[in-house]
PDB file of C-alpha atoms in Angstrom:
ATOM      1  CA  UNK A   1     132.964 110.572  87.182  1.00 85.00           C
ATOM      2  CA  UNK A   2     131.941 107.012  86.338  1.00 94.00           C
ATOM      3  CA  UNK A   3     131.402 105.682  83.017  1.00 95.00           C
ATOM      4  CA  UNK A   4     127.876 105.920  81.694  1.00 97.00           C
ATOM      5  CA  UNK A   5     127.818 102.724  80.220  1.00 96.00           C
ATOM      6  CA  UNK A   6     128.544 100.725  83.188  1.00 97.00           C
ATOM      7  CA  UNK A   7     125.580 102.626  85.132  1.00 97.00           C
ATOM      8  CA  UNK A   8     123.060  99.762  86.380  1.00 97.00           C
ATOM      9  CA  UNK A   9     120.070 102.151  84.774  1.00 98.00           C
ATOM     10  CA  UNK A  10     121.817 102.284  81.269  1.00 98.00           C
ATOM     11  CA  UNK A  11     122.904  98.594  81.752  1.00 98.00           C
ATOM     12  CA  UNK A  12     119.023  97.559  82.264  1.00 98.00           C
ATOM     13  CA  UNK A  13     117.368  99.973  79.350  1.00 98.00           C
ATOM     14  CA  UNK A  14     119.863  98.400  77.141  1.00 98.00           C
ATOM     15  CA  UNK A  15     118.600  94.720  78.023  1.00 98.00           C
ATOM     16  CA  UNK A  16     115.018  95.692  77.927  1.00 98.00           C
ATOM     17  CA  UNK A  17     115.125  97.184  74.556  1.00 98.00           C
ATOM     18  CA  UNK A  18     116.911  94.353  73.523  1.00 97.00           C
ATOM     19  CA  UNK A  19     114.892  91.776  74.682  1.00 97.00           C
ATOM     20  CA  UNK A  20     111.434  93.882  73.742  1.00 97.00           C
ATOM     21  CA  UNK A  21     112.958  93.711  69.880  1.00 97.00           C
ATOM     22  CA  UNK A  22     113.605  89.947  70.299  1.00 96.00           C
ATOM     23  CA  UNK A  23     109.878  89.783  71.345  1.00 96.00           C
ATOM     24  CA  UNK A  24     108.548  91.210  68.539  1.00 96.00           C
ATOM     25  CA  UNK A  25     107.457  94.074  70.208  1.00 97.00           C
ATOM     26  CA  UNK A  26     109.067  96.825  68.498  1.00 95.00           C
ATOM     27  CA  UNK A  27     109.487  96.501  65.030  1.00 95.00           C
ATOM     28  CA  UNK A  28     111.550  99.279  62.980  1.00 91.00           C
ATOM     29  CA  UNK A  29     111.304 102.434  65.259  1.00 91.00           C
ATOM     30  CA  UNK A  30     107.912 101.569  66.761  1.00 92.00           C
ATOM     31  CA  UNK A  31     107.841 102.031  70.662  1.00 94.00           C
ATOM     32  CA  UNK A  32     109.541 104.202  73.386  1.00 96.00           C
ATOM     33  CA  UNK A  33     110.637 103.838  77.224  1.00 98.00           C
ATOM     34  CA  UNK A  34     110.987 106.453  79.520  1.00 98.00           C
ATOM     35  CA  UNK A  35     112.701 105.453  82.628  1.00 98.00           C
ATOM     36  CA  UNK A  36     112.286 108.500  85.287  1.00 98.00           C
ATOM     37  CA  UNK A  37     115.638 108.509  87.475  1.00 98.00           C
ATOM     38  CA  UNK A  38     117.112 109.917  90.948  1.00 95.00           C
ATOM     39  CA  UNK A  39     119.417 112.696  90.798  1.00 96.00           C
ATOM     40  CA  UNK A  40     121.589 110.813  92.946  1.00 94.00           C
ATOM     41  CA  UNK A  41     121.993 108.161  90.726  1.00 92.00           C
ATOM     42  CA  UNK A  42     122.588 110.366  87.410  1.00 97.00           C
ATOM     43  CA  UNK A  43     125.147 112.729  89.332  1.00 96.00           C
ATOM     44  CA  UNK A  44     127.402 109.392  89.299  1.00 95.00           C
ATOM     45  CA  UNK A  45     127.707 109.470  85.859  1.00 97.00           C
ATOM     46  CA  UNK A  46     127.118 113.111  84.142  1.00 97.00           C
ATOM     47  CA  UNK A  47     127.835 116.587  85.492  1.00 96.00           C
ATOM     48  CA  UNK A  48     123.974 117.832  86.404  1.00 96.00           C
ATOM     49  CA  UNK A  49     125.402 121.026  85.825  1.00 95.00           C
ATOM     50  CA  UNK A  50     126.500 120.739  82.276  1.00 96.00           C
ATOM     51  CA  UNK A  51     123.653 121.180  79.879  1.00 97.00           C
ATOM     52  CA  UNK A  52     124.217 120.073  76.131  1.00 97.00           C
ATOM     53  CA  UNK A  53     121.051 121.361  74.604  1.00 96.00           C
ATOM     54  CA  UNK A  54     117.745 122.361  75.509  1.00 97.00           C
ATOM     55  CA  UNK A  55     115.176 120.454  73.132  1.00 96.00           C
ATOM     56  CA  UNK A  56     111.374 121.710  73.808  1.00 94.00           C
ATOM     57  CA  UNK A  57     109.114 119.066  74.889  1.00 92.00           C
ATOM     58  CA  UNK A  58     105.859 120.474  73.227  1.00 86.00           C
ATOM     59  CA  UNK A  59     103.838 119.729  76.673  1.00 86.00           C
ATOM     60  CA  UNK A  60     103.510 121.921  80.257  1.00 91.00           C
ATOM     61  CA  UNK A  61     104.398 119.458  82.489  1.00 91.00           C
ATOM     62  CA  UNK A  62     105.268 121.588  85.952  1.00 95.00           C
ATOM     63  CA  UNK A  63     104.966 118.874  88.256  1.00 95.00           C
ATOM     64  CA  UNK A  64     107.795 117.001  86.910  1.00 97.00           C
ATOM     65  CA  UNK A  65     110.041 119.964  86.575  1.00 97.00           C
ATOM     66  CA  UNK A  66     113.669 119.084  87.983  1.00 97.00           C
ATOM     67  CA  UNK A  67     112.892 115.241  87.347  1.00 98.00           C
ATOM     68  CA  UNK A  68     115.454 113.159  85.471  1.00 98.00           C
ATOM     69  CA  UNK A  69     114.586 110.948  82.360  1.00 98.00           C
ATOM     70  CA  UNK A  70     116.149 108.159  80.218  1.00 98.00           C
ATOM     71  CA  UNK A  71     114.477 108.042  77.053  1.00 98.00           C
ATOM     72  CA  UNK A  72     114.649 106.029  73.742  1.00 98.00           C
ATOM     73  CA  UNK A  73     115.332 108.444  70.452  1.00 97.00           C
ATOM     74  CA  UNK A  74     112.772 109.448  67.957  1.00 95.00           C
ATOM     75  CA  UNK A  75     113.346 107.245  64.693  1.00 95.00           C
ATOM     76  CA  UNK A  76     115.602 104.664  66.466  1.00 96.00           C
ATOM     77  CA  UNK A  77     115.447 101.091  66.265  1.00 96.00           C
ATOM     78  CA  UNK A  78     115.410  99.136  69.586  1.00 97.00           C
ATOM     79  CA  UNK A  79     117.373  96.545  68.110  1.00 96.00           C
ATOM     80  CA  UNK A  80     120.681  99.130  67.782  1.00 97.00           C
ATOM     81  CA  UNK A  81     120.180 100.266  71.381  1.00 97.00           C
ATOM     82  CA  UNK A  82     122.644  97.693  72.486  1.00 97.00           C
ATOM     83  CA  UNK A  83     125.212  98.685  69.884  1.00 97.00           C
ATOM     84  CA  UNK A  84     125.155 102.532  70.017  1.00 98.00           C
ATOM     85  CA  UNK A  85     123.314 103.747  73.474  1.00 98.00           C
ATOM     86  CA  UNK A  86     124.526 107.138  72.981  1.00 98.00           C
ATOM     87  CA  UNK A  87     122.952 107.645  69.538  1.00 98.00           C
ATOM     88  CA  UNK A  88     119.747 105.694  70.163  1.00 98.00           C
ATOM     89  CA  UNK A  89     118.783 107.195  73.978  1.00 98.00           C
ATOM     90  CA  UNK A  90     119.164 110.461  75.823  1.00 98.00           C
ATOM     91  CA  UNK A  91     119.405 111.676  79.450  1.00 98.00           C
ATOM     92  CA  UNK A  92     117.516 114.895  80.325  1.00 98.00           C
ATOM     93  CA  UNK A  93     116.533 116.818  83.061  1.00 98.00           C
ATOM     94  CA  UNK A  94     112.705 118.503  82.721  1.00 97.00           C
ATOM     95  CA  UNK A  95     113.594 122.234  83.123  1.00 97.00           C
ATOM     96  CA  UNK A  96     112.384 124.496  85.828  1.00 96.00           C
ATOM     97  CA  UNK A  97     109.957 125.532  83.038  1.00 95.00           C
ATOM     98  CA  UNK A  98     108.266 122.012  82.843  1.00 95.00           C
ATOM     99  CA  UNK A  99     108.144 122.679  79.121  1.00 94.00           C
ATOM    100  CA  UNK A 100     112.003 122.167  78.080  1.00 96.00           C
ATOM    101  CA  UNK A 101     114.265 119.157  78.277  1.00 97.00           C
ATOM    102  CA  UNK A 102     117.934 120.015  79.187  1.00 98.00           C
ATOM    103  CA  UNK A 103     119.653 117.119  77.454  1.00 98.00           C
ATOM    104  CA  UNK A 104     122.909 115.749  79.715  1.00 98.00           C
ATOM    105  CA  UNK A 105     123.909 112.966  77.579  1.00 98.00           C
ATOM    106  CA  UNK A 106     123.039 110.856  74.573  1.00 98.00           C
ATOM    107  CA  UNK A 107     121.056 111.651  71.195  1.00 98.00           C
ATOM    108  CA  UNK A 108     124.753 112.254  70.372  1.00 97.00           C
ATOM    109  CA  UNK A 109     123.846 112.429  66.195  1.00 96.00           C
ATOM    110  CA  UNK A 110     121.918 115.627  67.266  1.00 96.00           C
ATOM    111  CA  UNK A 111     118.467 113.616  67.714  1.00 95.00           C
ATOM    112  CA  UNK A 112     116.159 114.113  70.519  1.00 94.00           C
ATOM    113  CA  UNK A 113     113.639 112.111  72.473  1.00 95.00           C
ATOM    114  CA  UNK A 114     110.938 109.942  70.947  1.00 93.00           C
ATOM    115  CA  UNK A 115     107.791 111.764  69.450  1.00 90.00           C
ATOM    116  CA  UNK A 116     105.435 110.544  71.917  1.00 90.00           C
ATOM    117  CA  UNK A 117     107.279 112.241  74.692  1.00 92.00           C
ATOM    118  CA  UNK A 118     104.187 114.121  75.818  1.00 91.00           C
ATOM    119  CA  UNK A 119     102.071 110.968  76.171  1.00 92.00           C
ATOM    120  CA  UNK A 120     104.874 109.573  78.018  1.00 95.00           C
ATOM    121  CA  UNK A 121     105.417 112.622  80.531  1.00 95.00           C
ATOM    122  CA  UNK A 122     101.276 113.120  80.983  1.00 94.00           C
ATOM    123  CA  UNK A 123     101.704 109.230  81.976  1.00 96.00           C
ATOM    124  CA  UNK A 124     104.159 109.955  84.573  1.00 97.00           C
ATOM    125  CA  UNK A 125     102.270 112.679  86.021  1.00 96.00           C
ATOM    126  CA  UNK A 126      98.999 110.490  86.210  1.00 97.00           C
ATOM    127  CA  UNK A 127     100.822 107.194  88.070  1.00 97.00           C
ATOM    128  CA  UNK A 128     102.923 109.462  90.503  1.00 97.00           C
ATOM    129  CA  UNK A 129      99.443 110.820  91.817  1.00 96.00           C
ATOM    130  CA  UNK A 130      98.687 106.854  91.975  1.00 96.00           C
ATOM    131  CA  UNK A 131     101.981 105.900  93.103  1.00 96.00           C
ATOM    132  CA  UNK A 132     105.070 108.161  94.095  1.00 96.00           C
ATOM    133  CA  UNK A 133     107.432 104.904  93.248  1.00 97.00           C
ATOM    134  CA  UNK A 134     106.172 104.556  89.574  1.00 97.00           C
ATOM    135  CA  UNK A 135     109.535 105.179  87.390  1.00 98.00           C
ATOM    136  CA  UNK A 136     108.775 103.567  83.960  1.00 98.00           C
ATOM    137  CA  UNK A 137     106.195 104.225  81.021  1.00 98.00           C
ATOM    138  CA  UNK A 138     106.884 101.587  78.082  1.00 98.00           C
ATOM    139  CA  UNK A 139     105.000 101.874  74.783  1.00 97.00           C
ATOM    140  CA  UNK A 140     105.301  98.516  72.126  1.00 98.00           C
ATOM    141  CA  UNK A 141     103.116  96.817  69.663  1.00 98.00           C
ATOM    142  CA  UNK A 142     102.686  93.078  70.875  1.00 98.00           C
ATOM    143  CA  UNK A 143     101.003  91.186  68.379  1.00 98.00           C
ATOM    144  CA  UNK A 144      98.694  89.248  70.049  1.00 98.00           C
ATOM    145  CA  UNK A 145      97.117  92.499  71.806  1.00 98.00           C
ATOM    146  CA  UNK A 146      97.095  94.310  68.665  1.00 97.00           C
ATOM    147  CA  UNK A 147      95.575  91.588  66.934  1.00 98.00           C
ATOM    148  CA  UNK A 148      92.964  91.002  70.047  1.00 98.00           C
ATOM    149  CA  UNK A 149      91.541  94.765  69.392  1.00 98.00           C
ATOM    150  CA  UNK A 150      90.153  93.765  66.067  1.00 98.00           C
ATOM    151  CA  UNK A 151      87.921  91.038  67.241  1.00 97.00           C
ATOM    152  CA  UNK A 152      87.191  91.703  71.008  1.00 98.00           C
ATOM    153  CA  UNK A 153      84.684  94.008  72.336  1.00 96.00           C
ATOM    154  CA  UNK A 154      86.668  97.033  73.410  1.00 97.00           C
ATOM    155  CA  UNK A 155      84.750  97.678  76.341  1.00 98.00           C
ATOM    156  CA  UNK A 156      87.171  97.473  79.308  1.00 98.00           C
ATOM    157  CA  UNK A 157      85.743  95.320  81.740  1.00 98.00           C
ATOM    158  CA  UNK A 158      84.893  92.810  78.836  1.00 98.00           C
ATOM    159  CA  UNK A 159      88.395  92.859  77.851  1.00 98.00           C
ATOM    160  CA  UNK A 160      90.383  92.589  81.276  1.00 98.00           C
ATOM    161  CA  UNK A 161      87.926  89.683  81.949  1.00 98.00           C
ATOM    162  CA  UNK A 162      88.810  87.995  78.649  1.00 98.00           C
ATOM    163  CA  UNK A 163      92.701  88.264  79.742  1.00 98.00           C
ATOM    164  CA  UNK A 164      91.987  87.285  83.501  1.00 98.00           C
ATOM    165  CA  UNK A 165      90.298  83.916  82.121  1.00 98.00           C
ATOM    166  CA  UNK A 166      93.362  83.147  79.727  1.00 98.00           C
ATOM    167  CA  UNK A 167      95.790  82.402  82.883  1.00 97.00           C
ATOM    168  CA  UNK A 168      95.686  81.961  86.378  1.00 97.00           C
ATOM    169  CA  UNK A 169      98.546  84.657  86.570  1.00 97.00           C
ATOM    170  CA  UNK A 170      96.667  87.690  85.362  1.00 98.00           C
ATOM    171  CA  UNK A 171      94.574  88.633  88.084  1.00 98.00           C
ATOM    172  CA  UNK A 172      97.270  88.488  90.284  1.00 98.00           C
ATOM    173  CA  UNK A 173      99.860  90.198  87.586  1.00 98.00           C
ATOM    174  CA  UNK A 174      97.337  92.849  86.934  1.00 98.00           C
ATOM    175  CA  UNK A 175      94.278  93.138  89.650  1.00 98.00           C
ATOM    176  CA  UNK A 176      93.488  96.435  88.279  1.00 98.00           C
ATOM    177  CA  UNK A 177      92.514  95.329  84.748  1.00 98.00           C
ATOM    178  CA  UNK A 178      93.467  97.038  81.405  1.00 98.00           C
ATOM    179  CA  UNK A 179      91.716 100.014  79.954  1.00 98.00           C
ATOM    180  CA  UNK A 180      91.176 100.451  76.254  1.00 98.00           C
ATOM    181  CA  UNK A 181      91.609 103.208  74.070  1.00 97.00           C
ATOM    182  CA  UNK A 182      89.473 103.213  70.404  1.00 96.00           C
ATOM    183  CA  UNK A 183      91.853 104.281  67.459  1.00 96.00           C
ATOM    184  CA  UNK A 184      93.326 107.969  67.505  1.00 94.00           C
ATOM    185  CA  UNK A 185      96.203 109.761  65.926  1.00 92.00           C
ATOM    186  CA  UNK A 186      99.249 108.811  67.549  1.00 88.00           C
ATOM    187  CA  UNK A 187     101.941 111.636  68.520  1.00 82.00           C
ATOM    188  CA  UNK A 188      99.306 113.928  69.638  1.00 85.00           C
ATOM    189  CA  UNK A 189      98.863 115.462  72.921  1.00 86.00           C
ATOM    190  CA  UNK A 190      95.384 114.502  72.271  1.00 91.00           C
ATOM    191  CA  UNK A 191      95.976 110.508  72.652  1.00 92.00           C
ATOM    192  CA  UNK A 192      98.343 111.551  75.402  1.00 91.00           C
ATOM    193  CA  UNK A 193      96.108 113.248  77.608  1.00 93.00           C
ATOM    194  CA  UNK A 194      93.636 110.130  76.684  1.00 96.00           C
ATOM    195  CA  UNK A 195      96.010 107.692  77.880  1.00 96.00           C
ATOM    196  CA  UNK A 196      96.939 109.649  81.011  1.00 95.00           C
ATOM    197  CA  UNK A 197      93.420 109.403  82.150  1.00 97.00           C
ATOM    198  CA  UNK A 198      93.269 105.790  81.744  1.00 97.00           C
ATOM    199  CA  UNK A 199      96.637 105.513  83.566  1.00 97.00           C
ATOM    200  CA  UNK A 200      95.044 106.968  86.719  1.00 97.00           C
ATOM    201  CA  UNK A 201      92.905 103.470  87.068  1.00 97.00           C
ATOM    202  CA  UNK A 202      95.081 101.100  85.332  1.00 98.00           C
ATOM    203  CA  UNK A 203      98.845 100.413  84.346  1.00 98.00           C
ATOM    204  CA  UNK A 204      98.300  99.184  81.415  1.00 98.00           C
ATOM    205  CA  UNK A 205      96.558 100.844  78.624  1.00 98.00           C
ATOM    206  CA  UNK A 206      95.784  99.193  75.287  1.00 98.00           C
ATOM    207  CA  UNK A 207      95.659 101.626  71.989  1.00 97.00           C
ATOM    208  CA  UNK A 208      93.441  99.779  69.821  1.00 97.00           C
ATOM    209  CA  UNK A 209      95.093  98.682  66.118  1.00 97.00           C
ATOM    210  CA  UNK A 210      98.367  99.980  67.767  1.00 96.00           C
ATOM    211  CA  UNK A 211      99.610  98.927  70.683  1.00 96.00           C
ATOM    212  CA  UNK A 212      99.738  98.972  74.130  1.00 97.00           C
ATOM    213  CA  UNK A 213     101.234 101.433  77.208  1.00 97.00           C
ATOM    214  CA  UNK A 214     102.356 100.187  80.405  1.00 98.00           C
ATOM    215  CA  UNK A 215     103.730 101.844  83.694  1.00 98.00           C
ATOM    216  CA  UNK A 216     105.484 100.099  86.743  1.00 98.00           C
ATOM    217  CA  UNK A 217     107.726 101.112  89.225  1.00 98.00           C
ATOM    218  CA  UNK A 218     110.808  99.792  87.370  1.00 98.00           C
ATOM    219  CA  UNK A 219     111.553  98.449  83.727  1.00 98.00           C
ATOM    220  CA  UNK A 220     111.476  94.459  85.084  1.00 97.00           C
ATOM    221  CA  UNK A 221     108.028  95.112  86.280  1.00 97.00           C
ATOM    222  CA  UNK A 222     106.672  96.875  83.467  1.00 98.00           C
ATOM    223  CA  UNK A 223     107.852  94.427  81.015  1.00 98.00           C
ATOM    224  CA  UNK A 224     106.684  91.623  83.431  1.00 98.00           C
ATOM    225  CA  UNK A 225     102.995  93.650  82.854  1.00 98.00           C
ATOM    226  CA  UNK A 226     102.967  93.598  78.996  1.00 98.00           C
ATOM    227  CA  UNK A 227     104.492  90.236  79.037  1.00 98.00           C
ATOM    228  CA  UNK A 228     101.869  88.540  80.549  1.00 98.00           C
ATOM    229  CA  UNK A 229      98.675  90.571  79.211  1.00 98.00           C
ATOM    230  CA  UNK A 230     100.520  89.435  75.659  1.00 98.00           C
ATOM    231  CA  UNK A 231     100.295  85.834  76.631  1.00 98.00           C
ATOM    232  CA  UNK A 232      96.756  86.182  77.759  1.00 98.00           C
ATOM    233  CA  UNK A 233      95.946  87.660  74.422  1.00 98.00           C
ATOM    234  CA  UNK A 234      98.035  84.980  72.532  1.00 98.00           C
ATOM    235  CA  UNK A 235      96.299  81.859  74.433  1.00 98.00           C
ATOM    236  CA  UNK A 236      92.747  83.825  73.509  1.00 98.00           C
ATOM    237  CA  UNK A 237      93.817  84.261  70.022  1.00 98.00           C
ATOM    238  CA  UNK A 238      94.160  80.334  69.869  1.00 97.00           C
ATOM    239  CA  UNK A 239      90.692  79.399  71.402  1.00 97.00           C
ATOM    240  CA  UNK A 240      88.565  82.352  70.852  1.00 95.00           C
ATOM    241  CA  UNK A 241      87.200  80.215  67.563  1.00 95.00           C
ATOM    242  CA  UNK A 242      86.621  77.073  69.186  1.00 96.00           C
ATOM    243  CA  UNK A 243      83.623  76.137  71.914  1.00 95.00           C
ATOM    244  CA  UNK A 244      84.960  76.711  75.422  1.00 92.00           C
ATOM    245  CA  UNK A 245      84.156  73.893  77.624  1.00 95.00           C
ATOM    246  CA  UNK A 246      86.145  75.358  80.799  1.00 96.00           C
ATOM    247  CA  UNK A 247      87.186  78.519  82.208  1.00 96.00           C
ATOM    248  CA  UNK A 248      88.599  80.317  84.729  1.00 97.00           C
ATOM    249  CA  UNK A 249      85.560  81.280  86.960  1.00 97.00           C
ATOM    250  CA  UNK A 250      84.529  84.137  89.148  1.00 97.00           C
ATOM    251  CA  UNK A 251      85.047  81.845  92.213  1.00 97.00           C
ATOM    252  CA  UNK A 252      88.204  80.839  91.181  1.00 98.00           C
ATOM    253  CA  UNK A 253      89.408  84.586  90.865  1.00 98.00           C
ATOM    254  CA  UNK A 254      88.157  85.157  94.500  1.00 98.00           C
ATOM    255  CA  UNK A 255      90.226  82.426  95.500  1.00 98.00           C
ATOM    256  CA  UNK A 256      93.155  83.988  93.842  1.00 98.00           C
ATOM    257  CA  UNK A 257      92.522  87.494  95.284  1.00 98.00           C
ATOM    258  CA  UNK A 258      92.634  85.895  98.758  1.00 97.00           C
ATOM    259  CA  UNK A 259      95.672  83.462  98.126  1.00 97.00           C
ATOM    260  CA  UNK A 260      98.121  86.591  96.535  1.00 98.00           C
ATOM    261  CA  UNK A 261      96.387  89.282  98.857  1.00 98.00           C
ATOM    262  CA  UNK A 262      95.271  91.137  95.553  1.00 97.00           C
ATOM    263  CA  UNK A 263      91.754  92.948  95.203  1.00 97.00           C
ATOM    264  CA  UNK A 264      90.568  92.611  91.940  1.00 98.00           C
ATOM    265  CA  UNK A 265      89.218  96.221  90.205  1.00 98.00           C
ATOM    266  CA  UNK A 266      85.887  97.147  91.658  1.00 97.00           C
ATOM    267  CA  UNK A 267      82.925  95.674  89.552  1.00 97.00           C
ATOM    268  CA  UNK A 268      84.829  93.323  87.463  1.00 98.00           C
ATOM    269  CA  UNK A 269      84.122  90.142  89.163  1.00 97.00           C
ATOM    270  CA  UNK A 270      80.505  88.919  90.041  1.00 91.00           C
TER     271      UNK A 270
END
């Protein structure tokens, strides 16, 4: 059995959590990540037949039964993941009943997965219907996107168009746009259900006055989605109070569609 600390998926998770903390997206124990893994990769590093303990997930996801996930722990600080991955991360399999997690590695202090795991699992279910290659759900608190929800119309088309107009690359990186939820109580199945519904049409879902959820095929793509939207929000906040003399027009965005072979969300461009 290989040393799990050398596993590419664990190395990348440590690198990503460290980078997210350095960006200021995950203060204290804010934020969480779930990474879906293939059994063939997991089996090289842990005994998949040795279940350390069973933890109820608080959600029934029969379609995820038998799938493996590496997930950040509840109450854990992203800044500490690099120093003690076994304490701050956990690798588990969704049991055959779809309702319990079979811990195979991690949460070494007796802890468990993030309290927002149901929201993650619901989002995985939603994204897998759209893209079977989706592996990541990422939640964090980027300051500029959060601030934008206080001063910008929360209409999804308007919110998306503003972000697209801030950076040339935005429509290329997230042509499916950004979905937005009003403020809701976090850590509940209700916000998980609402987020999953939004995930059916976009890989980015903003939680107003809270943060953002992103989904993607791998950690890099998902990080990049959030990073790009956050940069656009930063530019918006720097210019929102100033008279606008120039912008990226809809005609220009149609040119970007053709140049980069992407299709903007239906009805979002004039």
